[in-house]
GROMACS .gro file of C-alpha atoms in nm:
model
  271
    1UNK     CA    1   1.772  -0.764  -1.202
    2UNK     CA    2   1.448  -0.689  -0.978
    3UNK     CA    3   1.504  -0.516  -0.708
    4UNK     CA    4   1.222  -0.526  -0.423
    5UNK     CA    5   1.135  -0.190  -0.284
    6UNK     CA    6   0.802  -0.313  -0.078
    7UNK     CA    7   0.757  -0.344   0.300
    8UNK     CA    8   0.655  -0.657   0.392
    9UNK     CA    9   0.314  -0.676   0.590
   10UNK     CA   10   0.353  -0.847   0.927
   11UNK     CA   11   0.043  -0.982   1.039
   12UNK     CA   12   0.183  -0.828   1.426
   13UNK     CA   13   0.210  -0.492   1.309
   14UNK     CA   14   0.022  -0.251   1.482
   15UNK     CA   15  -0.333  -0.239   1.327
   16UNK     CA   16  -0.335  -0.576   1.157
   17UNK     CA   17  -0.573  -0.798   1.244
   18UNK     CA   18  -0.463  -1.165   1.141
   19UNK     CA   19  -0.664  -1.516   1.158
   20UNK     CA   20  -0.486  -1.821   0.992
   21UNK     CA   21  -0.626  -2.113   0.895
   22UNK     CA   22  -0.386  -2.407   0.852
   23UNK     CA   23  -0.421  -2.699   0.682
   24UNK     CA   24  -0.553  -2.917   0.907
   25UNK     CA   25  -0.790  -2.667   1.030
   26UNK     CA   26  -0.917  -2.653   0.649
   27UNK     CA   27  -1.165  -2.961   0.699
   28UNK     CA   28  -1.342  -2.832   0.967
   29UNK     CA   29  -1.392  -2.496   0.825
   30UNK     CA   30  -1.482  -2.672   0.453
   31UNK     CA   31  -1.712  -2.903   0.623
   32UNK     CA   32  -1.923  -2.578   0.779
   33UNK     CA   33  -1.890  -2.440   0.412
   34UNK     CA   34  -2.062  -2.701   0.175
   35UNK     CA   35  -2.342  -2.687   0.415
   36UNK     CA   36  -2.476  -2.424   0.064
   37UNK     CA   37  -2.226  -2.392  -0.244
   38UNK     CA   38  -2.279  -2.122  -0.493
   39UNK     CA   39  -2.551  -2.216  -0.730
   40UNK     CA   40  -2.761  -2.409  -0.504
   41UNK     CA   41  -3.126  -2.355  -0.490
   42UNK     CA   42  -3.331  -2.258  -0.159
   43UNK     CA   43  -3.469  -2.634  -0.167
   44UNK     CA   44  -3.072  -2.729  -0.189
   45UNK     CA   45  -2.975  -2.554   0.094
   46UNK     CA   46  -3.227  -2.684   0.307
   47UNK     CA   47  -3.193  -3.007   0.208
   48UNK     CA   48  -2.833  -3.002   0.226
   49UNK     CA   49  -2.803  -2.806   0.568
   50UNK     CA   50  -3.015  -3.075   0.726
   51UNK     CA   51  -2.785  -3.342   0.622
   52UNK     CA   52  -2.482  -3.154   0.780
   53UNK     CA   53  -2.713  -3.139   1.122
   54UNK     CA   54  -2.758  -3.510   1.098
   55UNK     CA   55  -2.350  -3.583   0.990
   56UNK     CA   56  -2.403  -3.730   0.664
   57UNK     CA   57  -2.255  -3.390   0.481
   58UNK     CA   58  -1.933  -3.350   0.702
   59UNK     CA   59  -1.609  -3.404   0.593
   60UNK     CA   60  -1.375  -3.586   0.778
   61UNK     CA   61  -0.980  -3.626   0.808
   62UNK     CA   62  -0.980  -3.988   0.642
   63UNK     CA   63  -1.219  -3.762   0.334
   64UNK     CA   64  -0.852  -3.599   0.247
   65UNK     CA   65  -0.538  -3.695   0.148
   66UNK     CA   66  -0.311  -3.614   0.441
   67UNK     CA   67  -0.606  -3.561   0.616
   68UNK     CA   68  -0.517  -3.208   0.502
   69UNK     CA   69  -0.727  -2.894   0.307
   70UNK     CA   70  -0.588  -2.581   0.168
   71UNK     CA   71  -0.490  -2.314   0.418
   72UNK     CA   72  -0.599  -1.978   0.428
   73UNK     CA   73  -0.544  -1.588   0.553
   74UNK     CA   74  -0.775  -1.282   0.662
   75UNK     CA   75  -0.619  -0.946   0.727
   76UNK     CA   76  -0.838  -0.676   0.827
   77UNK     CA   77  -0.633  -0.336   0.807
   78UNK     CA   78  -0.631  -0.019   0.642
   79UNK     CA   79  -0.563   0.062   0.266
   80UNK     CA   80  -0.265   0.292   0.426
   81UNK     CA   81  -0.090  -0.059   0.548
   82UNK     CA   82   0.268  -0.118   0.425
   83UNK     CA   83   0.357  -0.030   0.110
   84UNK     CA   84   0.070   0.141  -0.050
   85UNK     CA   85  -0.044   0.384  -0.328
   86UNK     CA   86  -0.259   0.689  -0.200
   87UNK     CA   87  -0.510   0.805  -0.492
   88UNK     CA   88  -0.623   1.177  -0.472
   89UNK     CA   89  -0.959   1.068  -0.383
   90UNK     CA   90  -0.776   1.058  -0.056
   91UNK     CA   91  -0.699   1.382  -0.017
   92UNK     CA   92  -1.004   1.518  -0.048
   93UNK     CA   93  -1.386   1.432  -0.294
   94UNK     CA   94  -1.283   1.680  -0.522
   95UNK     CA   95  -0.876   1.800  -0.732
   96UNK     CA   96  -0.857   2.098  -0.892
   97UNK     CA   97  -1.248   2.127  -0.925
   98UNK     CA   98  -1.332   1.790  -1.002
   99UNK     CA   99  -1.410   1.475  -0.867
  100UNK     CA  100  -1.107   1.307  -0.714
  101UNK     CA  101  -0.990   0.986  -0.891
  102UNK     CA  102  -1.033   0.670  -0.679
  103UNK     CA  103  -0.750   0.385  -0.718
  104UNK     CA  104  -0.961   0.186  -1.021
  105UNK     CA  105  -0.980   0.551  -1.169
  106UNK     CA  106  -0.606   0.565  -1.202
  107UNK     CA  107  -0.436   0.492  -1.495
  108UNK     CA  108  -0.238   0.187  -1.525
  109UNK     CA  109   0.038   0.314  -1.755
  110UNK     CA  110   0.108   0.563  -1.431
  111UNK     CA  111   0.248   0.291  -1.238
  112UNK     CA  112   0.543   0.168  -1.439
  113UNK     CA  113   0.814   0.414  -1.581
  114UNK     CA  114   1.151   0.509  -1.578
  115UNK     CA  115   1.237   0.610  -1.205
  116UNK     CA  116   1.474   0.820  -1.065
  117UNK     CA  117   1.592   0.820  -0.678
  118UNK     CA  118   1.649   1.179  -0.547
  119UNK     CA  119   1.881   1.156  -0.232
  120UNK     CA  120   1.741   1.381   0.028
  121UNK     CA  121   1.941   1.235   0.337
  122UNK     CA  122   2.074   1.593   0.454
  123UNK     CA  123   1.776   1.808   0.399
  124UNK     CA  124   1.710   1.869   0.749
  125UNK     CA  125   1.387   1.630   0.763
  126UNK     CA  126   1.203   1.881   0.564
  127UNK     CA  127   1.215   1.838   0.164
  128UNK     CA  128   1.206   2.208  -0.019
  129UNK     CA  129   1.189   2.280  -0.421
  130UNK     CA  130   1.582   2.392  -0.374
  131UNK     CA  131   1.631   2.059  -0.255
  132UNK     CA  132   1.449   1.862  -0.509
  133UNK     CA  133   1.645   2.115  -0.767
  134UNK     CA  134   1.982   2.028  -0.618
  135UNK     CA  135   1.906   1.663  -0.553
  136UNK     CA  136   1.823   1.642  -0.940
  137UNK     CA  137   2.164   1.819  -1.037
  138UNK     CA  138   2.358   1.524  -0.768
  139UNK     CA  139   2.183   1.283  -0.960
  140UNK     CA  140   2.247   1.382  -1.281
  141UNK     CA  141   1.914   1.332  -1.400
  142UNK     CA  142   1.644   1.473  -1.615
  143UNK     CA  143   1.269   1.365  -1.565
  144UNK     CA  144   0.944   1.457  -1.751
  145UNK     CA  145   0.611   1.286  -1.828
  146UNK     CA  146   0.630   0.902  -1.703
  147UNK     CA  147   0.897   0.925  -1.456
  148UNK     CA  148   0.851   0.852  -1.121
  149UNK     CA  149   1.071   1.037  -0.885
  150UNK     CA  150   1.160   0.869  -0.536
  151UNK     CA  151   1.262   1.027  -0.228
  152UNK     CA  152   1.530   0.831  -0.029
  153UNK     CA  153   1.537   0.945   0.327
  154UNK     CA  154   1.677   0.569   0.427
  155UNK     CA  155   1.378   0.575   0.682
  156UNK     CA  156   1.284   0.175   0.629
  157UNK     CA  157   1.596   0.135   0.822
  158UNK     CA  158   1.440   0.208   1.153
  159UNK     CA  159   1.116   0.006   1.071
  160UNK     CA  160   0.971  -0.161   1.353
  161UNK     CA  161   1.105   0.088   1.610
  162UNK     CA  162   0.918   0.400   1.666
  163UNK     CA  163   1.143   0.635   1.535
  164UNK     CA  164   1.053   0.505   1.190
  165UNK     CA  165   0.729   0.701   1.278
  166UNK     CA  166   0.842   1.040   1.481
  167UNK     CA  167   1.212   1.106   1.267
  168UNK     CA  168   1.084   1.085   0.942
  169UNK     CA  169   1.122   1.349   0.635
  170UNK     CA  170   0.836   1.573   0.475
  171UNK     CA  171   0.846   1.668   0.116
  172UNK     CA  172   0.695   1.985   0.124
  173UNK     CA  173   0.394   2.079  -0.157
  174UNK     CA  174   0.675   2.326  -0.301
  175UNK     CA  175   0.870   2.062  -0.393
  176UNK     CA  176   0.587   1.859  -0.537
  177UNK     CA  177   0.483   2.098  -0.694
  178UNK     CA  178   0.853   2.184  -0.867
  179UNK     CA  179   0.827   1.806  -0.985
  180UNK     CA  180   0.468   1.870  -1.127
  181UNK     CA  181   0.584   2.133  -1.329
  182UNK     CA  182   0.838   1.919  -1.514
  183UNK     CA  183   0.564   1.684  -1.591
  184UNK     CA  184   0.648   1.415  -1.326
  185UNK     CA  185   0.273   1.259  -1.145
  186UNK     CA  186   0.405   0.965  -0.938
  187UNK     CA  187   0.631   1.038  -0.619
  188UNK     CA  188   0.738   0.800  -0.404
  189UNK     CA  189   0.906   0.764  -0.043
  190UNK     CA  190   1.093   0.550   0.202
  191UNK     CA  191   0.890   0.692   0.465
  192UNK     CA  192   0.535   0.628   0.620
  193UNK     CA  193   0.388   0.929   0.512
  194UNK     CA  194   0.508   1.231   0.255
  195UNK     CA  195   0.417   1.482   0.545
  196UNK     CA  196   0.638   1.382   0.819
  197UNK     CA  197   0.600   1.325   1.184
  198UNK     CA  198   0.213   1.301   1.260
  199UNK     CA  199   0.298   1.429   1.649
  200UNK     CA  200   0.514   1.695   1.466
  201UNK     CA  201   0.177   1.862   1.266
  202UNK     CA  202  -0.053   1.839   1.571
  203UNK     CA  203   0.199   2.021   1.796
  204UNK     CA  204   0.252   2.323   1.555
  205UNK     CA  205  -0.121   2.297   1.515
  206UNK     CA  206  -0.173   2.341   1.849
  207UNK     CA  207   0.144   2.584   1.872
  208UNK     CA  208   0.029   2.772   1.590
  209UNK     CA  209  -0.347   2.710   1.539
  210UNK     CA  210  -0.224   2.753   1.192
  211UNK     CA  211  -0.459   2.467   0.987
  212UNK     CA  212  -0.235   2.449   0.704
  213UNK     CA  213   0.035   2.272   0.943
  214UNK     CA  214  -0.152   1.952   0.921
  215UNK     CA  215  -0.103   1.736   0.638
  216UNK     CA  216  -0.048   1.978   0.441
  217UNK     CA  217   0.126   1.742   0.086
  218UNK     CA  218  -0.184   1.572   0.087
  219UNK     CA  219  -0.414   1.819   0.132
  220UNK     CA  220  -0.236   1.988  -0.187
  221UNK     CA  221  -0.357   1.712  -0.376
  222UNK     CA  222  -0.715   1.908  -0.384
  223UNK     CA  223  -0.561   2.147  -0.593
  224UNK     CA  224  -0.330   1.947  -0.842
  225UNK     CA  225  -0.369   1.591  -0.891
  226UNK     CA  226  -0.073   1.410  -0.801
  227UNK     CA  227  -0.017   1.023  -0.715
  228UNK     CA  228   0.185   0.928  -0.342
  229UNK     CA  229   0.356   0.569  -0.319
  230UNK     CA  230   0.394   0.577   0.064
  231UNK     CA  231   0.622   0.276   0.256
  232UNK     CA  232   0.874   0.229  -0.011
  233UNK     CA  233   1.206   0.033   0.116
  234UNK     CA  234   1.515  -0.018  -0.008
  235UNK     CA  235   1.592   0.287  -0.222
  236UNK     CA  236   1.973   0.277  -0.187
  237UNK     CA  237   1.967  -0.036  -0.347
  238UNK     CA  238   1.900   0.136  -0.710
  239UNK     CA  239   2.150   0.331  -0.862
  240UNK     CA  240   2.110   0.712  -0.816
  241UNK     CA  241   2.121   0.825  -1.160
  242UNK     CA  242   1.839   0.618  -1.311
  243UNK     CA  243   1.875   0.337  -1.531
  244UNK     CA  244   1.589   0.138  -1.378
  245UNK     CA  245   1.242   0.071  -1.464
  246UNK     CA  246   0.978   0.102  -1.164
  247UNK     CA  247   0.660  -0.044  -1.146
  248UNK     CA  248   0.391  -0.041  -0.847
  249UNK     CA  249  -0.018  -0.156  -0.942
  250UNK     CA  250  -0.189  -0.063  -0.732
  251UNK     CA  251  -0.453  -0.376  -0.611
  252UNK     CA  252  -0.774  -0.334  -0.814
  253UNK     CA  253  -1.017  -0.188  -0.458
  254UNK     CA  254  -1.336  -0.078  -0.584
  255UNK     CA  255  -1.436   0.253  -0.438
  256UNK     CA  256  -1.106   0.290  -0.256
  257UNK     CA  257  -0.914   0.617  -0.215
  258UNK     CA  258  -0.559   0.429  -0.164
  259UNK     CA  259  -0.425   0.047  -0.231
  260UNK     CA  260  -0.161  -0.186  -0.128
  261UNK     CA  261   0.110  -0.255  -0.424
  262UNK     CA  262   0.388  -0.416  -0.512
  263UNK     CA  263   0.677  -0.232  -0.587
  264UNK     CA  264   0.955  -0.340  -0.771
  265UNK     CA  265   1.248  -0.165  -0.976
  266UNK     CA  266   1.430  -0.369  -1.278
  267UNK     CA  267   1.769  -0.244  -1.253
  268UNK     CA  268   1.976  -0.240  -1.572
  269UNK     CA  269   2.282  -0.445  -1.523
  270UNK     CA  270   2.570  -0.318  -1.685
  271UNK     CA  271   2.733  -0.569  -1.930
   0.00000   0.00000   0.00000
């Protein structure tokens, strides 16, 4: 059984920037577009714009069936959008001495394994290595090399409201860094970001003046390379202990430091 852990992308999100063009539309648009095809010479595209200016290379509705073309989407939005995969090349150009890894950079084998969910509901909206430790004893699970560990904070639940943004929980670089030790490199969360509350870090900042309070799980990715699945939904759906596959590519951007994905878990069913 799959189980869908992605957030859908609504093109009225904030950010998104969304032009449709429906089927009808289509003609019109196609007509503009033949004016020069791929492969056509510089004497072709003269030739054939000037028959577009005169009419005799437009297409009109009775040119169709239905009088209908084939519909079509642009998004413009960021990488970060929905659920997403952040590669260390966004944390900084260089991890642990070396040039960060952009998304084509990453591994493919990375992005499917055996998960495990950690449940980190009562950790106080900040996730520590004791928690991660305890959270793994709950679960009754062991992980290693290839498993991807998810954080279930149940934060999808207030998408679309702004608390999904202000209430949700860190996972502190200790705790990464517990789960990097025992060989794990994916992580995933339920929340928009693995460092909590973005008006949370620029208050202490400004409380503190103490750098390190911004960002600070990503910025740890400039000293040991780690992969973030951010926007994950649906985590309480998969059974606690394991016995699901996960899988998440990553969408093949060129020179990109994060992507959108799918993610998906195939649950075992038990007989």
């Amino acid at each position: 059984m799959y189980v869908d852990l992605s957030i859908p992308i609504s093109r009225r999100a904030p950010g998104v920037e969304f032009e449709q063009w429906l089927h009808r539309d289509g003609i019109r648009h196609l007509s503009r577009r033949i004016r020069a095809l791929p492969g056509d010479s510089r004497t072709d595209r003269r030739r054939n714009y000037w028959r577009w200016l005169t009419g005799a290379r437009r297409l009109r509705v009775r040119d169709l069936p239905d009088g209908c073309f084939l519909s079509n989407e642009f998004y413009r939005m960021s990488v970060h959008q929905g659920t997403h995969v952040d590669a260390p090349f966004h944390y900084g150009p260089e991890c642990a001495g070396r040039p960060a890894k952009k998304v084509l950079d990453l591994p493919l084998e990375w992005f499917r394994g055996p998960g495990v969910v950690l449940d980190v509901r009562e950790c106080g909206g900040r996730v520590t290595a004791r928690d991660v430790k305890e959270a793994l004893r709950a679960a009754g699970s062991e992980v290693g090399p290839g498993t991807v560990v998810l954080f279930r904070t149940d934060s999808d639940l207030r998408l679309g409201t702004p608390a999904y943004y202000t209430e949700s929980t860190a996972v502190t670089p200790e705790a990464v860094d517990h789960l990097l030790d025992l060989g794990v490199k994916v992580l995933g969360t339920d929340c928009w970001s693995f460092d909590g509350p973005a008006r949370a870090m620029v208050e202490s900042f400004y409380g503190t003046g103490d750098p390190a309070a911004l960002w600070p799980t990503h910025i740890h990715g400039r000293k040991r390379e780690f992969i973030q699945i951010e926007g994950l939904a649906r985590l309480r759906d998969l059974p606690p202990g394991g016995a699901f596959t996960f899988m998440a590519f990553p969408v093949a951007l060129a020179d990109a430091g994060a992507a959108w994905c799918r993610a998906v878990a195939d649950v075992v069913q038990e007989p």
